[in-house]
Short mmCIF file of C-alpha atoms in Angstrom, two decimals:
data_model
loop_
_atom_site.label_atom_id
_atom_site.label_comp_id
_atom_site.label_asym_id
_atom_site.label_seq_id
_atom_site.Cartn_x
_atom_site.Cartn_y
_atom_site.Cartn_z
CA MET L 1 143.20 -0.72 -9.20
CA THR L 2 145.30 -2.10 -11.84
CA ASP L 3 144.75 -1.68 -15.53
CA GLN L 4 143.21 -5.53 -15.72
CA ASP L 5 140.88 -4.27 -12.59
CA ILE L 6 139.38 -1.66 -14.90
CA LYS L 7 135.91 -2.84 -16.90
CA PRO L 8 135.41 -1.79 -20.41
CA TRP L 9 132.91 0.78 -19.93
CA GLN L 10 135.11 2.51 -17.11
CA ARG L 11 138.03 3.33 -20.01
CA ARG L 12 137.17 7.10 -21.24
CA ALA L 13 138.45 8.41 -24.53
CA SER L 14 139.97 11.87 -24.54
CA PRO L 15 138.54 14.42 -26.78
CA LEU L 16 141.30 17.02 -25.62
CA ALA L 17 144.07 14.70 -26.52
CA ARG L 18 142.53 14.10 -30.09
CA GLN L 19 142.09 17.53 -30.40
CA ALA L 20 146.00 18.36 -29.64
CA LEU L 21 147.09 15.71 -31.78
CA LEU L 22 145.31 17.61 -34.63
CA CYS L 23 146.69 20.82 -33.59
CA LEU L 24 150.46 19.57 -33.21
CA ILE L 25 150.01 17.54 -36.78
CA LEU L 26 149.29 20.81 -38.54
CA LEU L 27 151.89 22.62 -36.35
CA ILE L 28 154.44 20.38 -37.24
CA ALA L 29 153.31 20.52 -40.83
CA TYR L 30 153.37 24.23 -40.65
CA ALA L 31 156.94 24.49 -39.17
CA SER L 32 158.70 22.21 -41.88
CA LEU L 33 157.12 23.45 -45.04
CA TYR L 34 157.07 27.35 -44.14
CA PRO L 35 157.46 29.59 -46.29
CA PHE L 36 155.81 27.25 -48.64
CA GLU L 37 157.84 28.70 -51.97
CA PHE L 38 157.93 25.34 -53.65
CA GLN L 39 159.65 24.92 -56.85
CA ARG L 40 160.59 22.37 -59.44
CA ALA L 41 163.26 19.86 -58.50
CA ALA L 42 165.35 17.76 -60.41
CA VAL L 43 164.99 14.41 -58.42
CA GLY L 44 161.71 12.75 -57.41
CA PRO L 45 159.82 13.77 -54.18
CA PHE L 46 161.19 10.00 -52.39
CA ASP L 47 164.49 9.53 -53.88
CA TYR L 48 165.96 10.67 -50.37
CA LEU L 49 164.86 7.30 -49.22
CA PHE L 50 167.79 5.63 -50.82
CA ALA L 51 170.34 8.69 -50.90
CA PRO L 52 173.55 8.25 -49.06
CA LEU L 53 173.93 9.33 -45.63
CA PRO L 54 174.73 13.04 -45.02
CA ARG L 55 178.10 13.67 -44.78
CA TRP L 56 177.31 15.94 -41.64
CA ILE L 57 175.00 14.67 -38.95
CA THR L 58 174.72 16.86 -35.75
CA GLN L 59 174.27 15.51 -32.14
CA PHE L 60 171.97 18.85 -32.21
CA ASP L 61 169.76 17.85 -35.30
CA VAL L 62 169.40 14.25 -34.23
CA ILE L 63 167.99 15.60 -30.66
CA THR L 64 166.14 17.82 -31.96
CA ASN L 65 164.34 15.51 -34.19
CA VAL L 66 163.41 12.82 -31.59
CA LEU L 67 162.36 15.84 -29.03
CA GLY L 68 159.96 17.20 -32.06
CA TYR L 69 158.02 14.26 -32.59
CA LEU L 70 158.25 12.69 -29.10
CA PRO L 71 154.93 14.40 -28.17
CA LEU L 72 153.48 13.27 -31.31
CA GLY L 73 153.83 9.75 -30.50
CA MET L 74 152.27 10.60 -26.82
CA LEU L 75 149.25 12.21 -27.95
CA THR L 76 148.81 9.43 -30.57
CA VAL L 77 148.61 6.93 -27.47
CA LEU L 78 146.46 8.81 -25.78
CA ALA L 79 144.06 10.02 -28.76
CA LEU L 80 143.45 6.22 -29.50
CA HIS L 81 142.81 5.29 -26.22
CA PRO L 82 140.51 3.29 -25.44
CA ALA L 83 140.01 1.64 -28.76
CA TRP L 84 143.62 0.88 -29.35
CA ARG L 85 146.16 0.00 -26.70
CA GLY L 86 149.28 -1.46 -25.54
CA VAL L 87 151.50 -2.36 -28.94
CA ARG L 88 149.15 -1.45 -31.15
CA ALA L 89 148.89 2.01 -29.97
CA VAL L 90 152.68 2.39 -29.97
CA VAL L 91 152.97 0.73 -33.33
CA ALA L 92 150.21 3.13 -34.67
CA ALA L 93 152.41 6.12 -33.12
CA PHE L 94 155.01 4.93 -35.01
CA VAL L 95 153.44 4.25 -38.33
CA LEU L 96 151.95 8.04 -38.15
CA GLY L 97 155.28 9.64 -37.12
CA ALA L 98 156.96 7.94 -40.06
CA LEU L 99 153.96 8.48 -42.42
CA LEU L 100 153.90 12.52 -41.26
CA SER L 101 157.64 12.84 -41.68
CA GLY L 102 157.83 10.77 -44.55
CA GLY L 103 155.17 13.31 -46.41
CA ILE L 104 156.93 16.26 -45.08
CA GLU L 105 160.39 15.33 -46.21
CA ALA L 106 158.93 14.40 -49.61
CA LEU L 107 157.61 17.73 -49.89
CA GLN L 108 160.98 19.70 -48.70
CA THR L 109 162.19 18.00 -52.07
CA TYR L 110 160.41 21.02 -53.85
CA LEU L 111 161.52 23.73 -50.94
CA PRO L 112 164.88 25.57 -52.08
CA THR L 113 165.86 26.29 -48.47
CA ARG L 114 164.97 23.07 -47.03
CA VAL L 115 166.90 19.27 -47.40
CA ALA L 116 164.93 16.24 -47.44
CA SER L 117 167.04 13.75 -45.54
CA ASN L 118 166.22 10.16 -44.55
CA VAL L 119 168.15 10.72 -41.22
CA ASP L 120 165.38 13.26 -40.71
CA LEU L 121 162.74 10.64 -41.07
CA ALA L 122 164.40 7.92 -39.19
CA THR L 123 164.97 9.96 -36.02
CA ASN L 124 161.55 11.46 -36.21
CA ALA L 125 159.95 8.38 -36.77
CA LEU L 126 161.78 7.16 -33.58
CA GLY L 127 160.76 10.45 -31.69
CA ALA L 128 157.27 9.17 -32.16
CA LEU L 129 158.00 5.75 -31.27
CA ILE L 130 159.40 6.46 -28.02
CA GLY L 131 156.98 8.90 -27.10
CA GLY L 132 154.27 6.35 -27.72
CA ALA L 133 156.01 3.67 -25.61
CA ILE L 134 156.36 6.35 -22.64
CA ALA L 135 152.60 7.13 -23.11
CA VAL L 136 151.26 3.60 -22.73
CA PRO L 137 151.77 3.12 -19.10
CA LEU L 138 150.51 6.44 -18.51
CA THR L 139 147.58 6.46 -20.41
CA SER L 140 144.90 4.32 -18.26
CA PRO L 141 146.32 6.04 -15.01
CA LEU L 142 145.96 9.47 -16.60
CA LEU L 143 142.58 9.08 -18.49
CA ASP L 144 140.75 6.09 -16.66
CA ARG L 145 141.50 6.53 -13.26
CA GLY L 146 144.18 8.79 -12.24
CA TRP L 147 144.54 12.12 -10.40
CA LEU L 148 145.00 14.07 -13.74
CA ARG L 149 141.59 13.01 -14.80
CA HIS L 150 139.82 13.73 -11.37
CA LEU L 151 141.27 17.48 -11.21
CA ARG L 152 140.29 17.76 -15.09
CA PHE L 153 136.66 17.03 -14.11
CA ALA L 154 136.67 18.22 -10.44
CA TRP L 155 138.15 21.75 -11.58
CA PHE L 156 136.98 21.94 -15.45
CA GLU L 157 133.80 21.78 -17.18
CA ARG L 158 132.73 18.77 -19.05
CA HIS L 159 133.01 20.11 -22.55
CA ALA L 160 135.41 22.73 -21.87
CA SER L 161 138.46 20.29 -23.94
CA LEU L 162 138.38 23.16 -27.01
CA LEU L 163 138.76 25.86 -24.70
CA LEU L 164 141.48 24.25 -22.78
CA VAL L 165 143.67 23.73 -25.71
CA LEU L 166 142.99 27.47 -26.76
CA LEU L 167 144.03 28.37 -23.32
CA ALA L 168 147.30 26.12 -23.08
CA LEU L 169 148.27 27.68 -26.43
CA TRP L 170 147.84 31.11 -25.10
CA PRO L 171 151.13 31.22 -22.97
CA TRP L 172 153.21 29.95 -26.22
CA ALA L 173 151.66 32.76 -28.25
CA GLN L 174 153.88 35.59 -25.92
CA ALA L 175 156.75 34.16 -27.32
CA TYR L 176 156.80 36.03 -30.33
CA PRO L 177 158.27 39.71 -29.55
CA GLN L 178 155.19 41.94 -29.46
CA GLN L 179 155.00 45.70 -29.70
CA PHE L 180 153.06 45.33 -26.27
CA LEU L 181 152.82 42.93 -23.44
CA PHE L 182 149.84 40.45 -24.39
CA GLY L 183 149.68 42.61 -27.72
CA ASP L 184 148.22 39.60 -29.57
CA GLY L 185 146.03 40.11 -32.64
CA ASP L 186 147.97 42.29 -35.18
CA LEU L 187 147.33 40.15 -38.19
CA VAL L 188 145.13 42.86 -39.86
CA ARG L 189 147.94 45.16 -39.42
CA GLN L 190 150.45 42.74 -41.36
CA ILE L 191 147.85 41.75 -44.05
CA TRP L 192 147.32 45.66 -44.44
CA LEU L 193 151.17 46.54 -44.61
CA TRP L 194 152.03 43.45 -47.27
CA GLN L 195 149.13 44.99 -49.65
CA ASP L 196 149.90 47.60 -52.56
CA PRO L 197 149.18 51.05 -51.23
CA ASP L 198 146.80 51.32 -54.44
CA VAL L 199 144.72 48.46 -52.78
CA THR L 200 144.67 49.83 -49.15
CA GLY L 201 143.57 53.39 -50.84
CA LEU L 202 140.65 51.67 -52.45
CA VAL L 203 139.54 50.11 -49.28
CA ILE L 204 139.84 53.34 -47.62
CA ASP L 205 137.54 54.83 -50.42
CA TRP L 206 135.07 52.12 -49.96
CA VAL L 207 134.85 52.32 -46.04
CA PRO L 208 136.10 55.96 -45.59
CA ARG L 209 135.40 55.37 -41.48
CA LEU L 210 138.39 53.22 -41.82
CA GLY L 211 140.43 55.75 -42.21
CA GLN L 212 138.85 58.49 -40.21
CA LEU L 213 139.13 55.94 -37.15
CA GLN L 214 142.84 55.24 -38.11
CA ASP L 215 143.52 59.07 -38.31
CA TYR L 216 141.60 59.60 -34.91
CA LEU L 217 144.21 56.82 -33.28
CA SER L 218 147.30 58.35 -34.96
CA GLU L 219 145.94 61.89 -33.26
CA LEU L 220 145.28 60.25 -29.71
CA ASP L 221 149.16 58.26 -30.11
CA ALA L 222 150.54 61.66 -30.71
CA VAL L 223 149.12 63.50 -27.30
CA ALA L 224 149.37 60.21 -25.39
CA SER L 225 152.52 58.36 -24.02
CA HIS L 226 153.28 55.09 -25.41
CA ALA L 227 152.95 53.53 -22.00
CA LEU L 228 149.20 54.65 -21.58
CA TRP L 229 148.34 52.55 -24.72
CA GLU L 230 150.69 49.45 -23.37
CA THR L 231 148.60 49.97 -20.25
CA VAL L 232 145.32 49.54 -22.22
CA VAL L 233 146.40 46.73 -24.14
CA SER L 234 148.15 44.70 -21.45
CA ALA L 235 145.23 45.24 -19.35
CA SER L 236 142.54 43.95 -22.16
CA GLY L 237 144.97 40.90 -22.65
CA THR L 238 145.13 40.06 -18.97
CA VAL L 239 140.93 40.06 -18.65
CA LEU L 240 140.84 38.28 -21.92
CA ALA L 241 142.90 35.43 -20.87
CA GLY L 242 141.94 35.49 -17.29
CA LEU L 243 138.00 35.42 -18.22
CA LEU L 244 138.48 32.95 -20.73
CA ALA L 245 139.77 30.75 -18.26
CA THR L 246 137.39 31.12 -15.60
CA LEU L 247 134.79 30.11 -18.66
CA ALA L 248 136.44 26.45 -18.40
CA MET L 249 136.51 26.25 -14.64
CA ARG L 250 133.97 25.08 -12.09
CA ARG L 251 132.78 26.80 -9.34
CA THR L 252 134.77 24.73 -7.12
CA ALA L 253 137.89 25.09 -8.85
CA PRO L 254 141.01 27.05 -7.23
CA ARG L 255 140.67 29.81 -9.95
CA VAL L 256 143.16 32.32 -8.03
CA PRO L 257 146.06 29.64 -7.87
CA LEU L 258 145.30 28.25 -11.50
CA LEU L 259 144.99 31.85 -13.02
CA CYS L 260 148.37 32.49 -11.17
CA ALA L 261 149.76 29.38 -12.65
CA MET L 262 148.65 30.27 -16.25
CA PHE L 263 150.07 33.94 -16.09
CA THR L 264 153.40 32.60 -14.40
CA SER L 265 153.69 30.47 -17.51
CA ALA L 266 153.44 33.06 -19.75
CA PHE L 267 155.71 35.50 -18.32
CA ALA L 268 158.27 32.44 -17.98
CA ILE L 269 157.74 31.54 -21.83
CA LYS L 270 158.11 35.40 -22.52
CA ALA L 271 161.53 35.85 -20.64
CA ILE L 272 163.08 32.71 -22.00
CA ALA L 273 162.13 33.63 -25.55
CA SER L 274 163.16 37.27 -25.20
CA ALA L 275 166.83 35.88 -23.71
CA TRP L 276 166.78 33.36 -26.63
CA GLN L 277 165.66 35.78 -29.35
CA PHE L 278 167.57 38.45 -28.50
CA SER L 279 170.07 38.24 -25.68
CA PRO L 280 170.20 37.35 -21.67
CA ALA L 281 170.77 40.88 -20.74
CA GLN L 282 167.22 41.86 -22.48
CA ALA L 283 165.25 38.76 -21.14
CA PHE L 284 163.15 41.08 -19.05
CA ASP L 285 163.01 43.99 -21.54
CA TRP L 286 159.27 43.94 -21.98
CA VAL L 287 158.82 44.53 -18.02
CA THR L 288 157.87 48.32 -18.62
CA ALA L 289 155.82 50.59 -16.49
CA GLY L 290 152.91 50.36 -18.97
CA ALA L 291 152.70 46.58 -18.75
CA ILE L 292 153.01 46.59 -15.21
CA TYR L 293 150.29 48.79 -14.58
CA GLY L 294 148.22 47.29 -17.16
CA VAL L 295 148.51 43.55 -15.37
CA VAL L 296 147.51 45.25 -12.19
CA ILE L 297 144.52 47.00 -13.58
CA GLY L 298 143.68 43.69 -15.63
CA ALA L 299 144.22 41.94 -12.24
CA LEU L 300 141.59 44.08 -10.51
CA VAL L 301 138.72 43.79 -13.14
CA LEU L 302 139.49 39.80 -13.13
CA LEU L 303 138.76 40.03 -9.22
CA VAL L 304 135.45 41.89 -9.94
CA ALA L 305 134.14 40.21 -13.12
CA GLY L 306 135.40 37.03 -12.19
CA ARG L 307 132.76 36.32 -9.57
CA GLY L 308 130.16 37.13 -12.17
CA PRO L 309 127.89 35.14 -13.82
CA ARG L 310 129.34 32.93 -17.19
CA ALA L 311 127.41 35.10 -19.42
CA LEU L 312 129.02 38.48 -17.95
CA ARG L 313 132.00 37.21 -17.98
CA GLY L 314 131.97 36.17 -21.75
CA ALA L 315 130.36 39.56 -22.68
CA VAL L 316 133.44 41.39 -20.94
CA ALA L 317 135.97 38.86 -22.30
CA LEU L 318 134.49 39.85 -25.67
CA GLY L 319 134.90 43.39 -25.03
CA ALA L 320 138.30 43.14 -23.82
CA LEU L 321 138.96 41.19 -26.92
CA VAL L 322 137.62 43.99 -28.89
CA VAL L 323 139.56 46.62 -27.59
CA LEU L 324 142.87 44.87 -27.85
CA LEU L 325 142.47 43.98 -31.59
CA VAL L 326 141.22 47.55 -32.32
CA PHE L 327 144.45 49.14 -30.37
CA VAL L 328 147.13 46.58 -31.95
CA ASN L 329 146.18 46.80 -35.19
CA LEU L 330 145.24 50.56 -35.72
CA LEU L 331 148.10 52.56 -33.42
CA PRO L 332 150.70 53.56 -35.36
CA ALA L 333 153.79 51.27 -34.75
CA ASN L 334 156.32 52.14 -32.12
CA PRO L 335 159.73 52.95 -34.10
CA TYR L 336 161.47 51.74 -30.99
CA TYR L 337 159.81 48.32 -31.33
CA GLU L 338 160.67 48.20 -35.12
CA ALA L 339 164.15 48.99 -34.49
CA ALA L 340 164.33 46.44 -31.78
CA LEU L 341 162.99 43.71 -34.16
CA GLN L 342 165.91 44.49 -36.21
CA SER L 343 168.50 42.40 -33.67
CA TRP L 344 166.01 39.32 -33.56
CA ARG L 345 168.12 36.20 -33.71
CA GLN L 346 166.03 33.25 -35.25
CA GLY L 347 169.08 31.45 -36.18
CA ARG L 348 168.36 27.45 -36.26
CA TYR L 349 164.97 27.84 -34.41
CA VAL L 350 163.92 30.04 -37.34
CA HIS L 351 160.94 27.62 -37.90
CA PHE L 352 159.76 27.87 -34.02
CA ASN L 353 159.72 31.79 -34.47
CA VAL L 354 157.33 31.91 -37.50
CA LEU L 355 155.23 29.07 -35.52
CA ALA L 356 155.00 31.62 -32.54
CA ARG L 357 154.47 34.41 -34.83
CA TRP L 358 151.54 32.94 -36.50
CA LEU L 359 150.43 31.67 -33.42
CA ALA L 360 150.68 35.17 -31.79
CA TRP L 361 148.75 36.81 -35.01
CA THR L 362 146.04 34.34 -34.95
CA TRP L 363 145.15 33.38 -31.53
CA PRO L 364 143.13 36.17 -30.95
CA TYR L 365 140.71 35.35 -33.64
CA LEU L 366 140.43 31.90 -32.73
CA VAL L 367 139.03 33.22 -29.56
CA LEU L 368 136.80 35.53 -31.10
CA ILE L 369 134.96 32.50 -33.06
CA TYR L 370 134.70 30.48 -29.89
CA LEU L 371 132.98 33.80 -27.99
CA LEU L 372 131.00 34.50 -30.49
CA ALA L 373 129.83 31.15 -31.05
CA MET L 374 129.12 30.97 -27.29
CA PHE L 375 126.52 33.72 -27.57
CA ASP L 376 125.03 31.98 -30.62
CA PRO L 377 121.52 31.01 -29.52
CA SER L 378 121.53 28.05 -32.39
CA HIS L 379 124.93 26.88 -31.24
CA ARG L 380 124.57 23.72 -29.16
CA GLY L 381 128.30 22.67 -29.56
CA PRO L 382 130.92 22.71 -26.45
CA ALA L 383 131.11 26.62 -26.88
CA ARG L 384 127.73 27.03 -25.53
CA THR L 385 127.77 24.31 -22.79
CA ALA L 386 131.10 24.47 -21.60
CA GLY L 387 130.89 25.90 -17.89
CA VAL L 388 126.99 26.39 -17.75
CA ARG L 389 125.72 25.51 -14.60
CA ARG L 390 122.20 26.13 -13.86
#
C-alpha cells in the first residue's frame, strides 16, 4: 500500500507526537535560557539579526545546533499529520524552528552568560528543516500503516500516550548523578537547602512531626549502612518504573523483553553520562552492592506484582513512589556523594546537565500526579482509562 492508496479516514493523528513536541519545546527553552538571570542590555533584542558574523565559528557549535533542532522538525511533522503533510508540514517545521530559535536568541540578549547569534538562529532553523524533511517520508508508514503503529496498539493501551512519554523520559533522568541508583526526586531536599535557616526552623515549628521524622531517619542512618539505604531506594525505583511500564502495556505485550529494554537503556545512559561527566574510569562507579541488591529485589517484586490486576499494580507503584520520595529527601546526604559532585565536569554541556538535573528532580512528582489521577473516581481522562481491560 502506497501513500496515495490510503483513504482520508485511514490517516491517524498522533497524540504522543504532539505531547512529545510540547515537552521538547519546553526543554529547549529551559536549556537555552537557564539560569534565567535576565539583566538590562545596551542593545535591542533583535539587533543580533543584523550583527556581523562571529569571528570564530566552531564545527562543534554548528553540528550541535543542527542536531539539537533535528528532533523538533521531525516531531513537528509527526504532530501535524494528517492535517498538514508533505511540503506544507516541512515549511511549518522550519517556521516553528526559526520562530522558537529567534525568540530564544532575542531573550538571550538579556542573559550575561549567553550571546545571541544569527549563526545559531540559522543553524537551528536548518536543523528543524532537515528534521522535517527526514520525517515526511516516514510519517505515513509510521502512523498510518507501519509496523511501529501496529506494535504501538498491539503492545500498549490506546490511551497510554502520556504514560509512554513519562516512561521515555525516565532513562534520561538517570543521567544526573544521584546519591542512590534510581534515587530521583530529591527536589524537596534541594528546596529545603535553598531556604534560610530561619524559614526552615519556622516550618519545623509548624509541623513538628517533620522534624521528628527527620531525626528518626538520621538515627536510623547512623546505625544502618549506606548500602542498606541504597538497596531500599534502588528497589523502590525499580518497582516504580517497572510497574509504571506495565500499566501502559496490554496483556499480550512481551512484558519481560520490554522491561529489560527499558532498564538496559537506563543503565546505558547512566554509564555513558558518568563517563562523560566524570571520567571513563568512573563509568560504572554506581554499580555498587546496594544497587545490585536493590535491582534484584525490585525485579523479584515485579515478577509477583506485575501479574496482578491493574489496580494492584498502580497501588504498589504508588507505595514504592512514596518510599522513594521519603528516603531520598529525608536521609542525610552521603559525604562521599557530595565529594564526588565536586569533580562533576559540566563543561560545554552545562545546559544538558542542568536539564538532566531538573528532570531527575521532577520526574517522580509528575508520576505522582499521574497515579493520583488514576485513582480519582471522578477522573475520566487517559490516566484512568489507559490499560483498563474489563
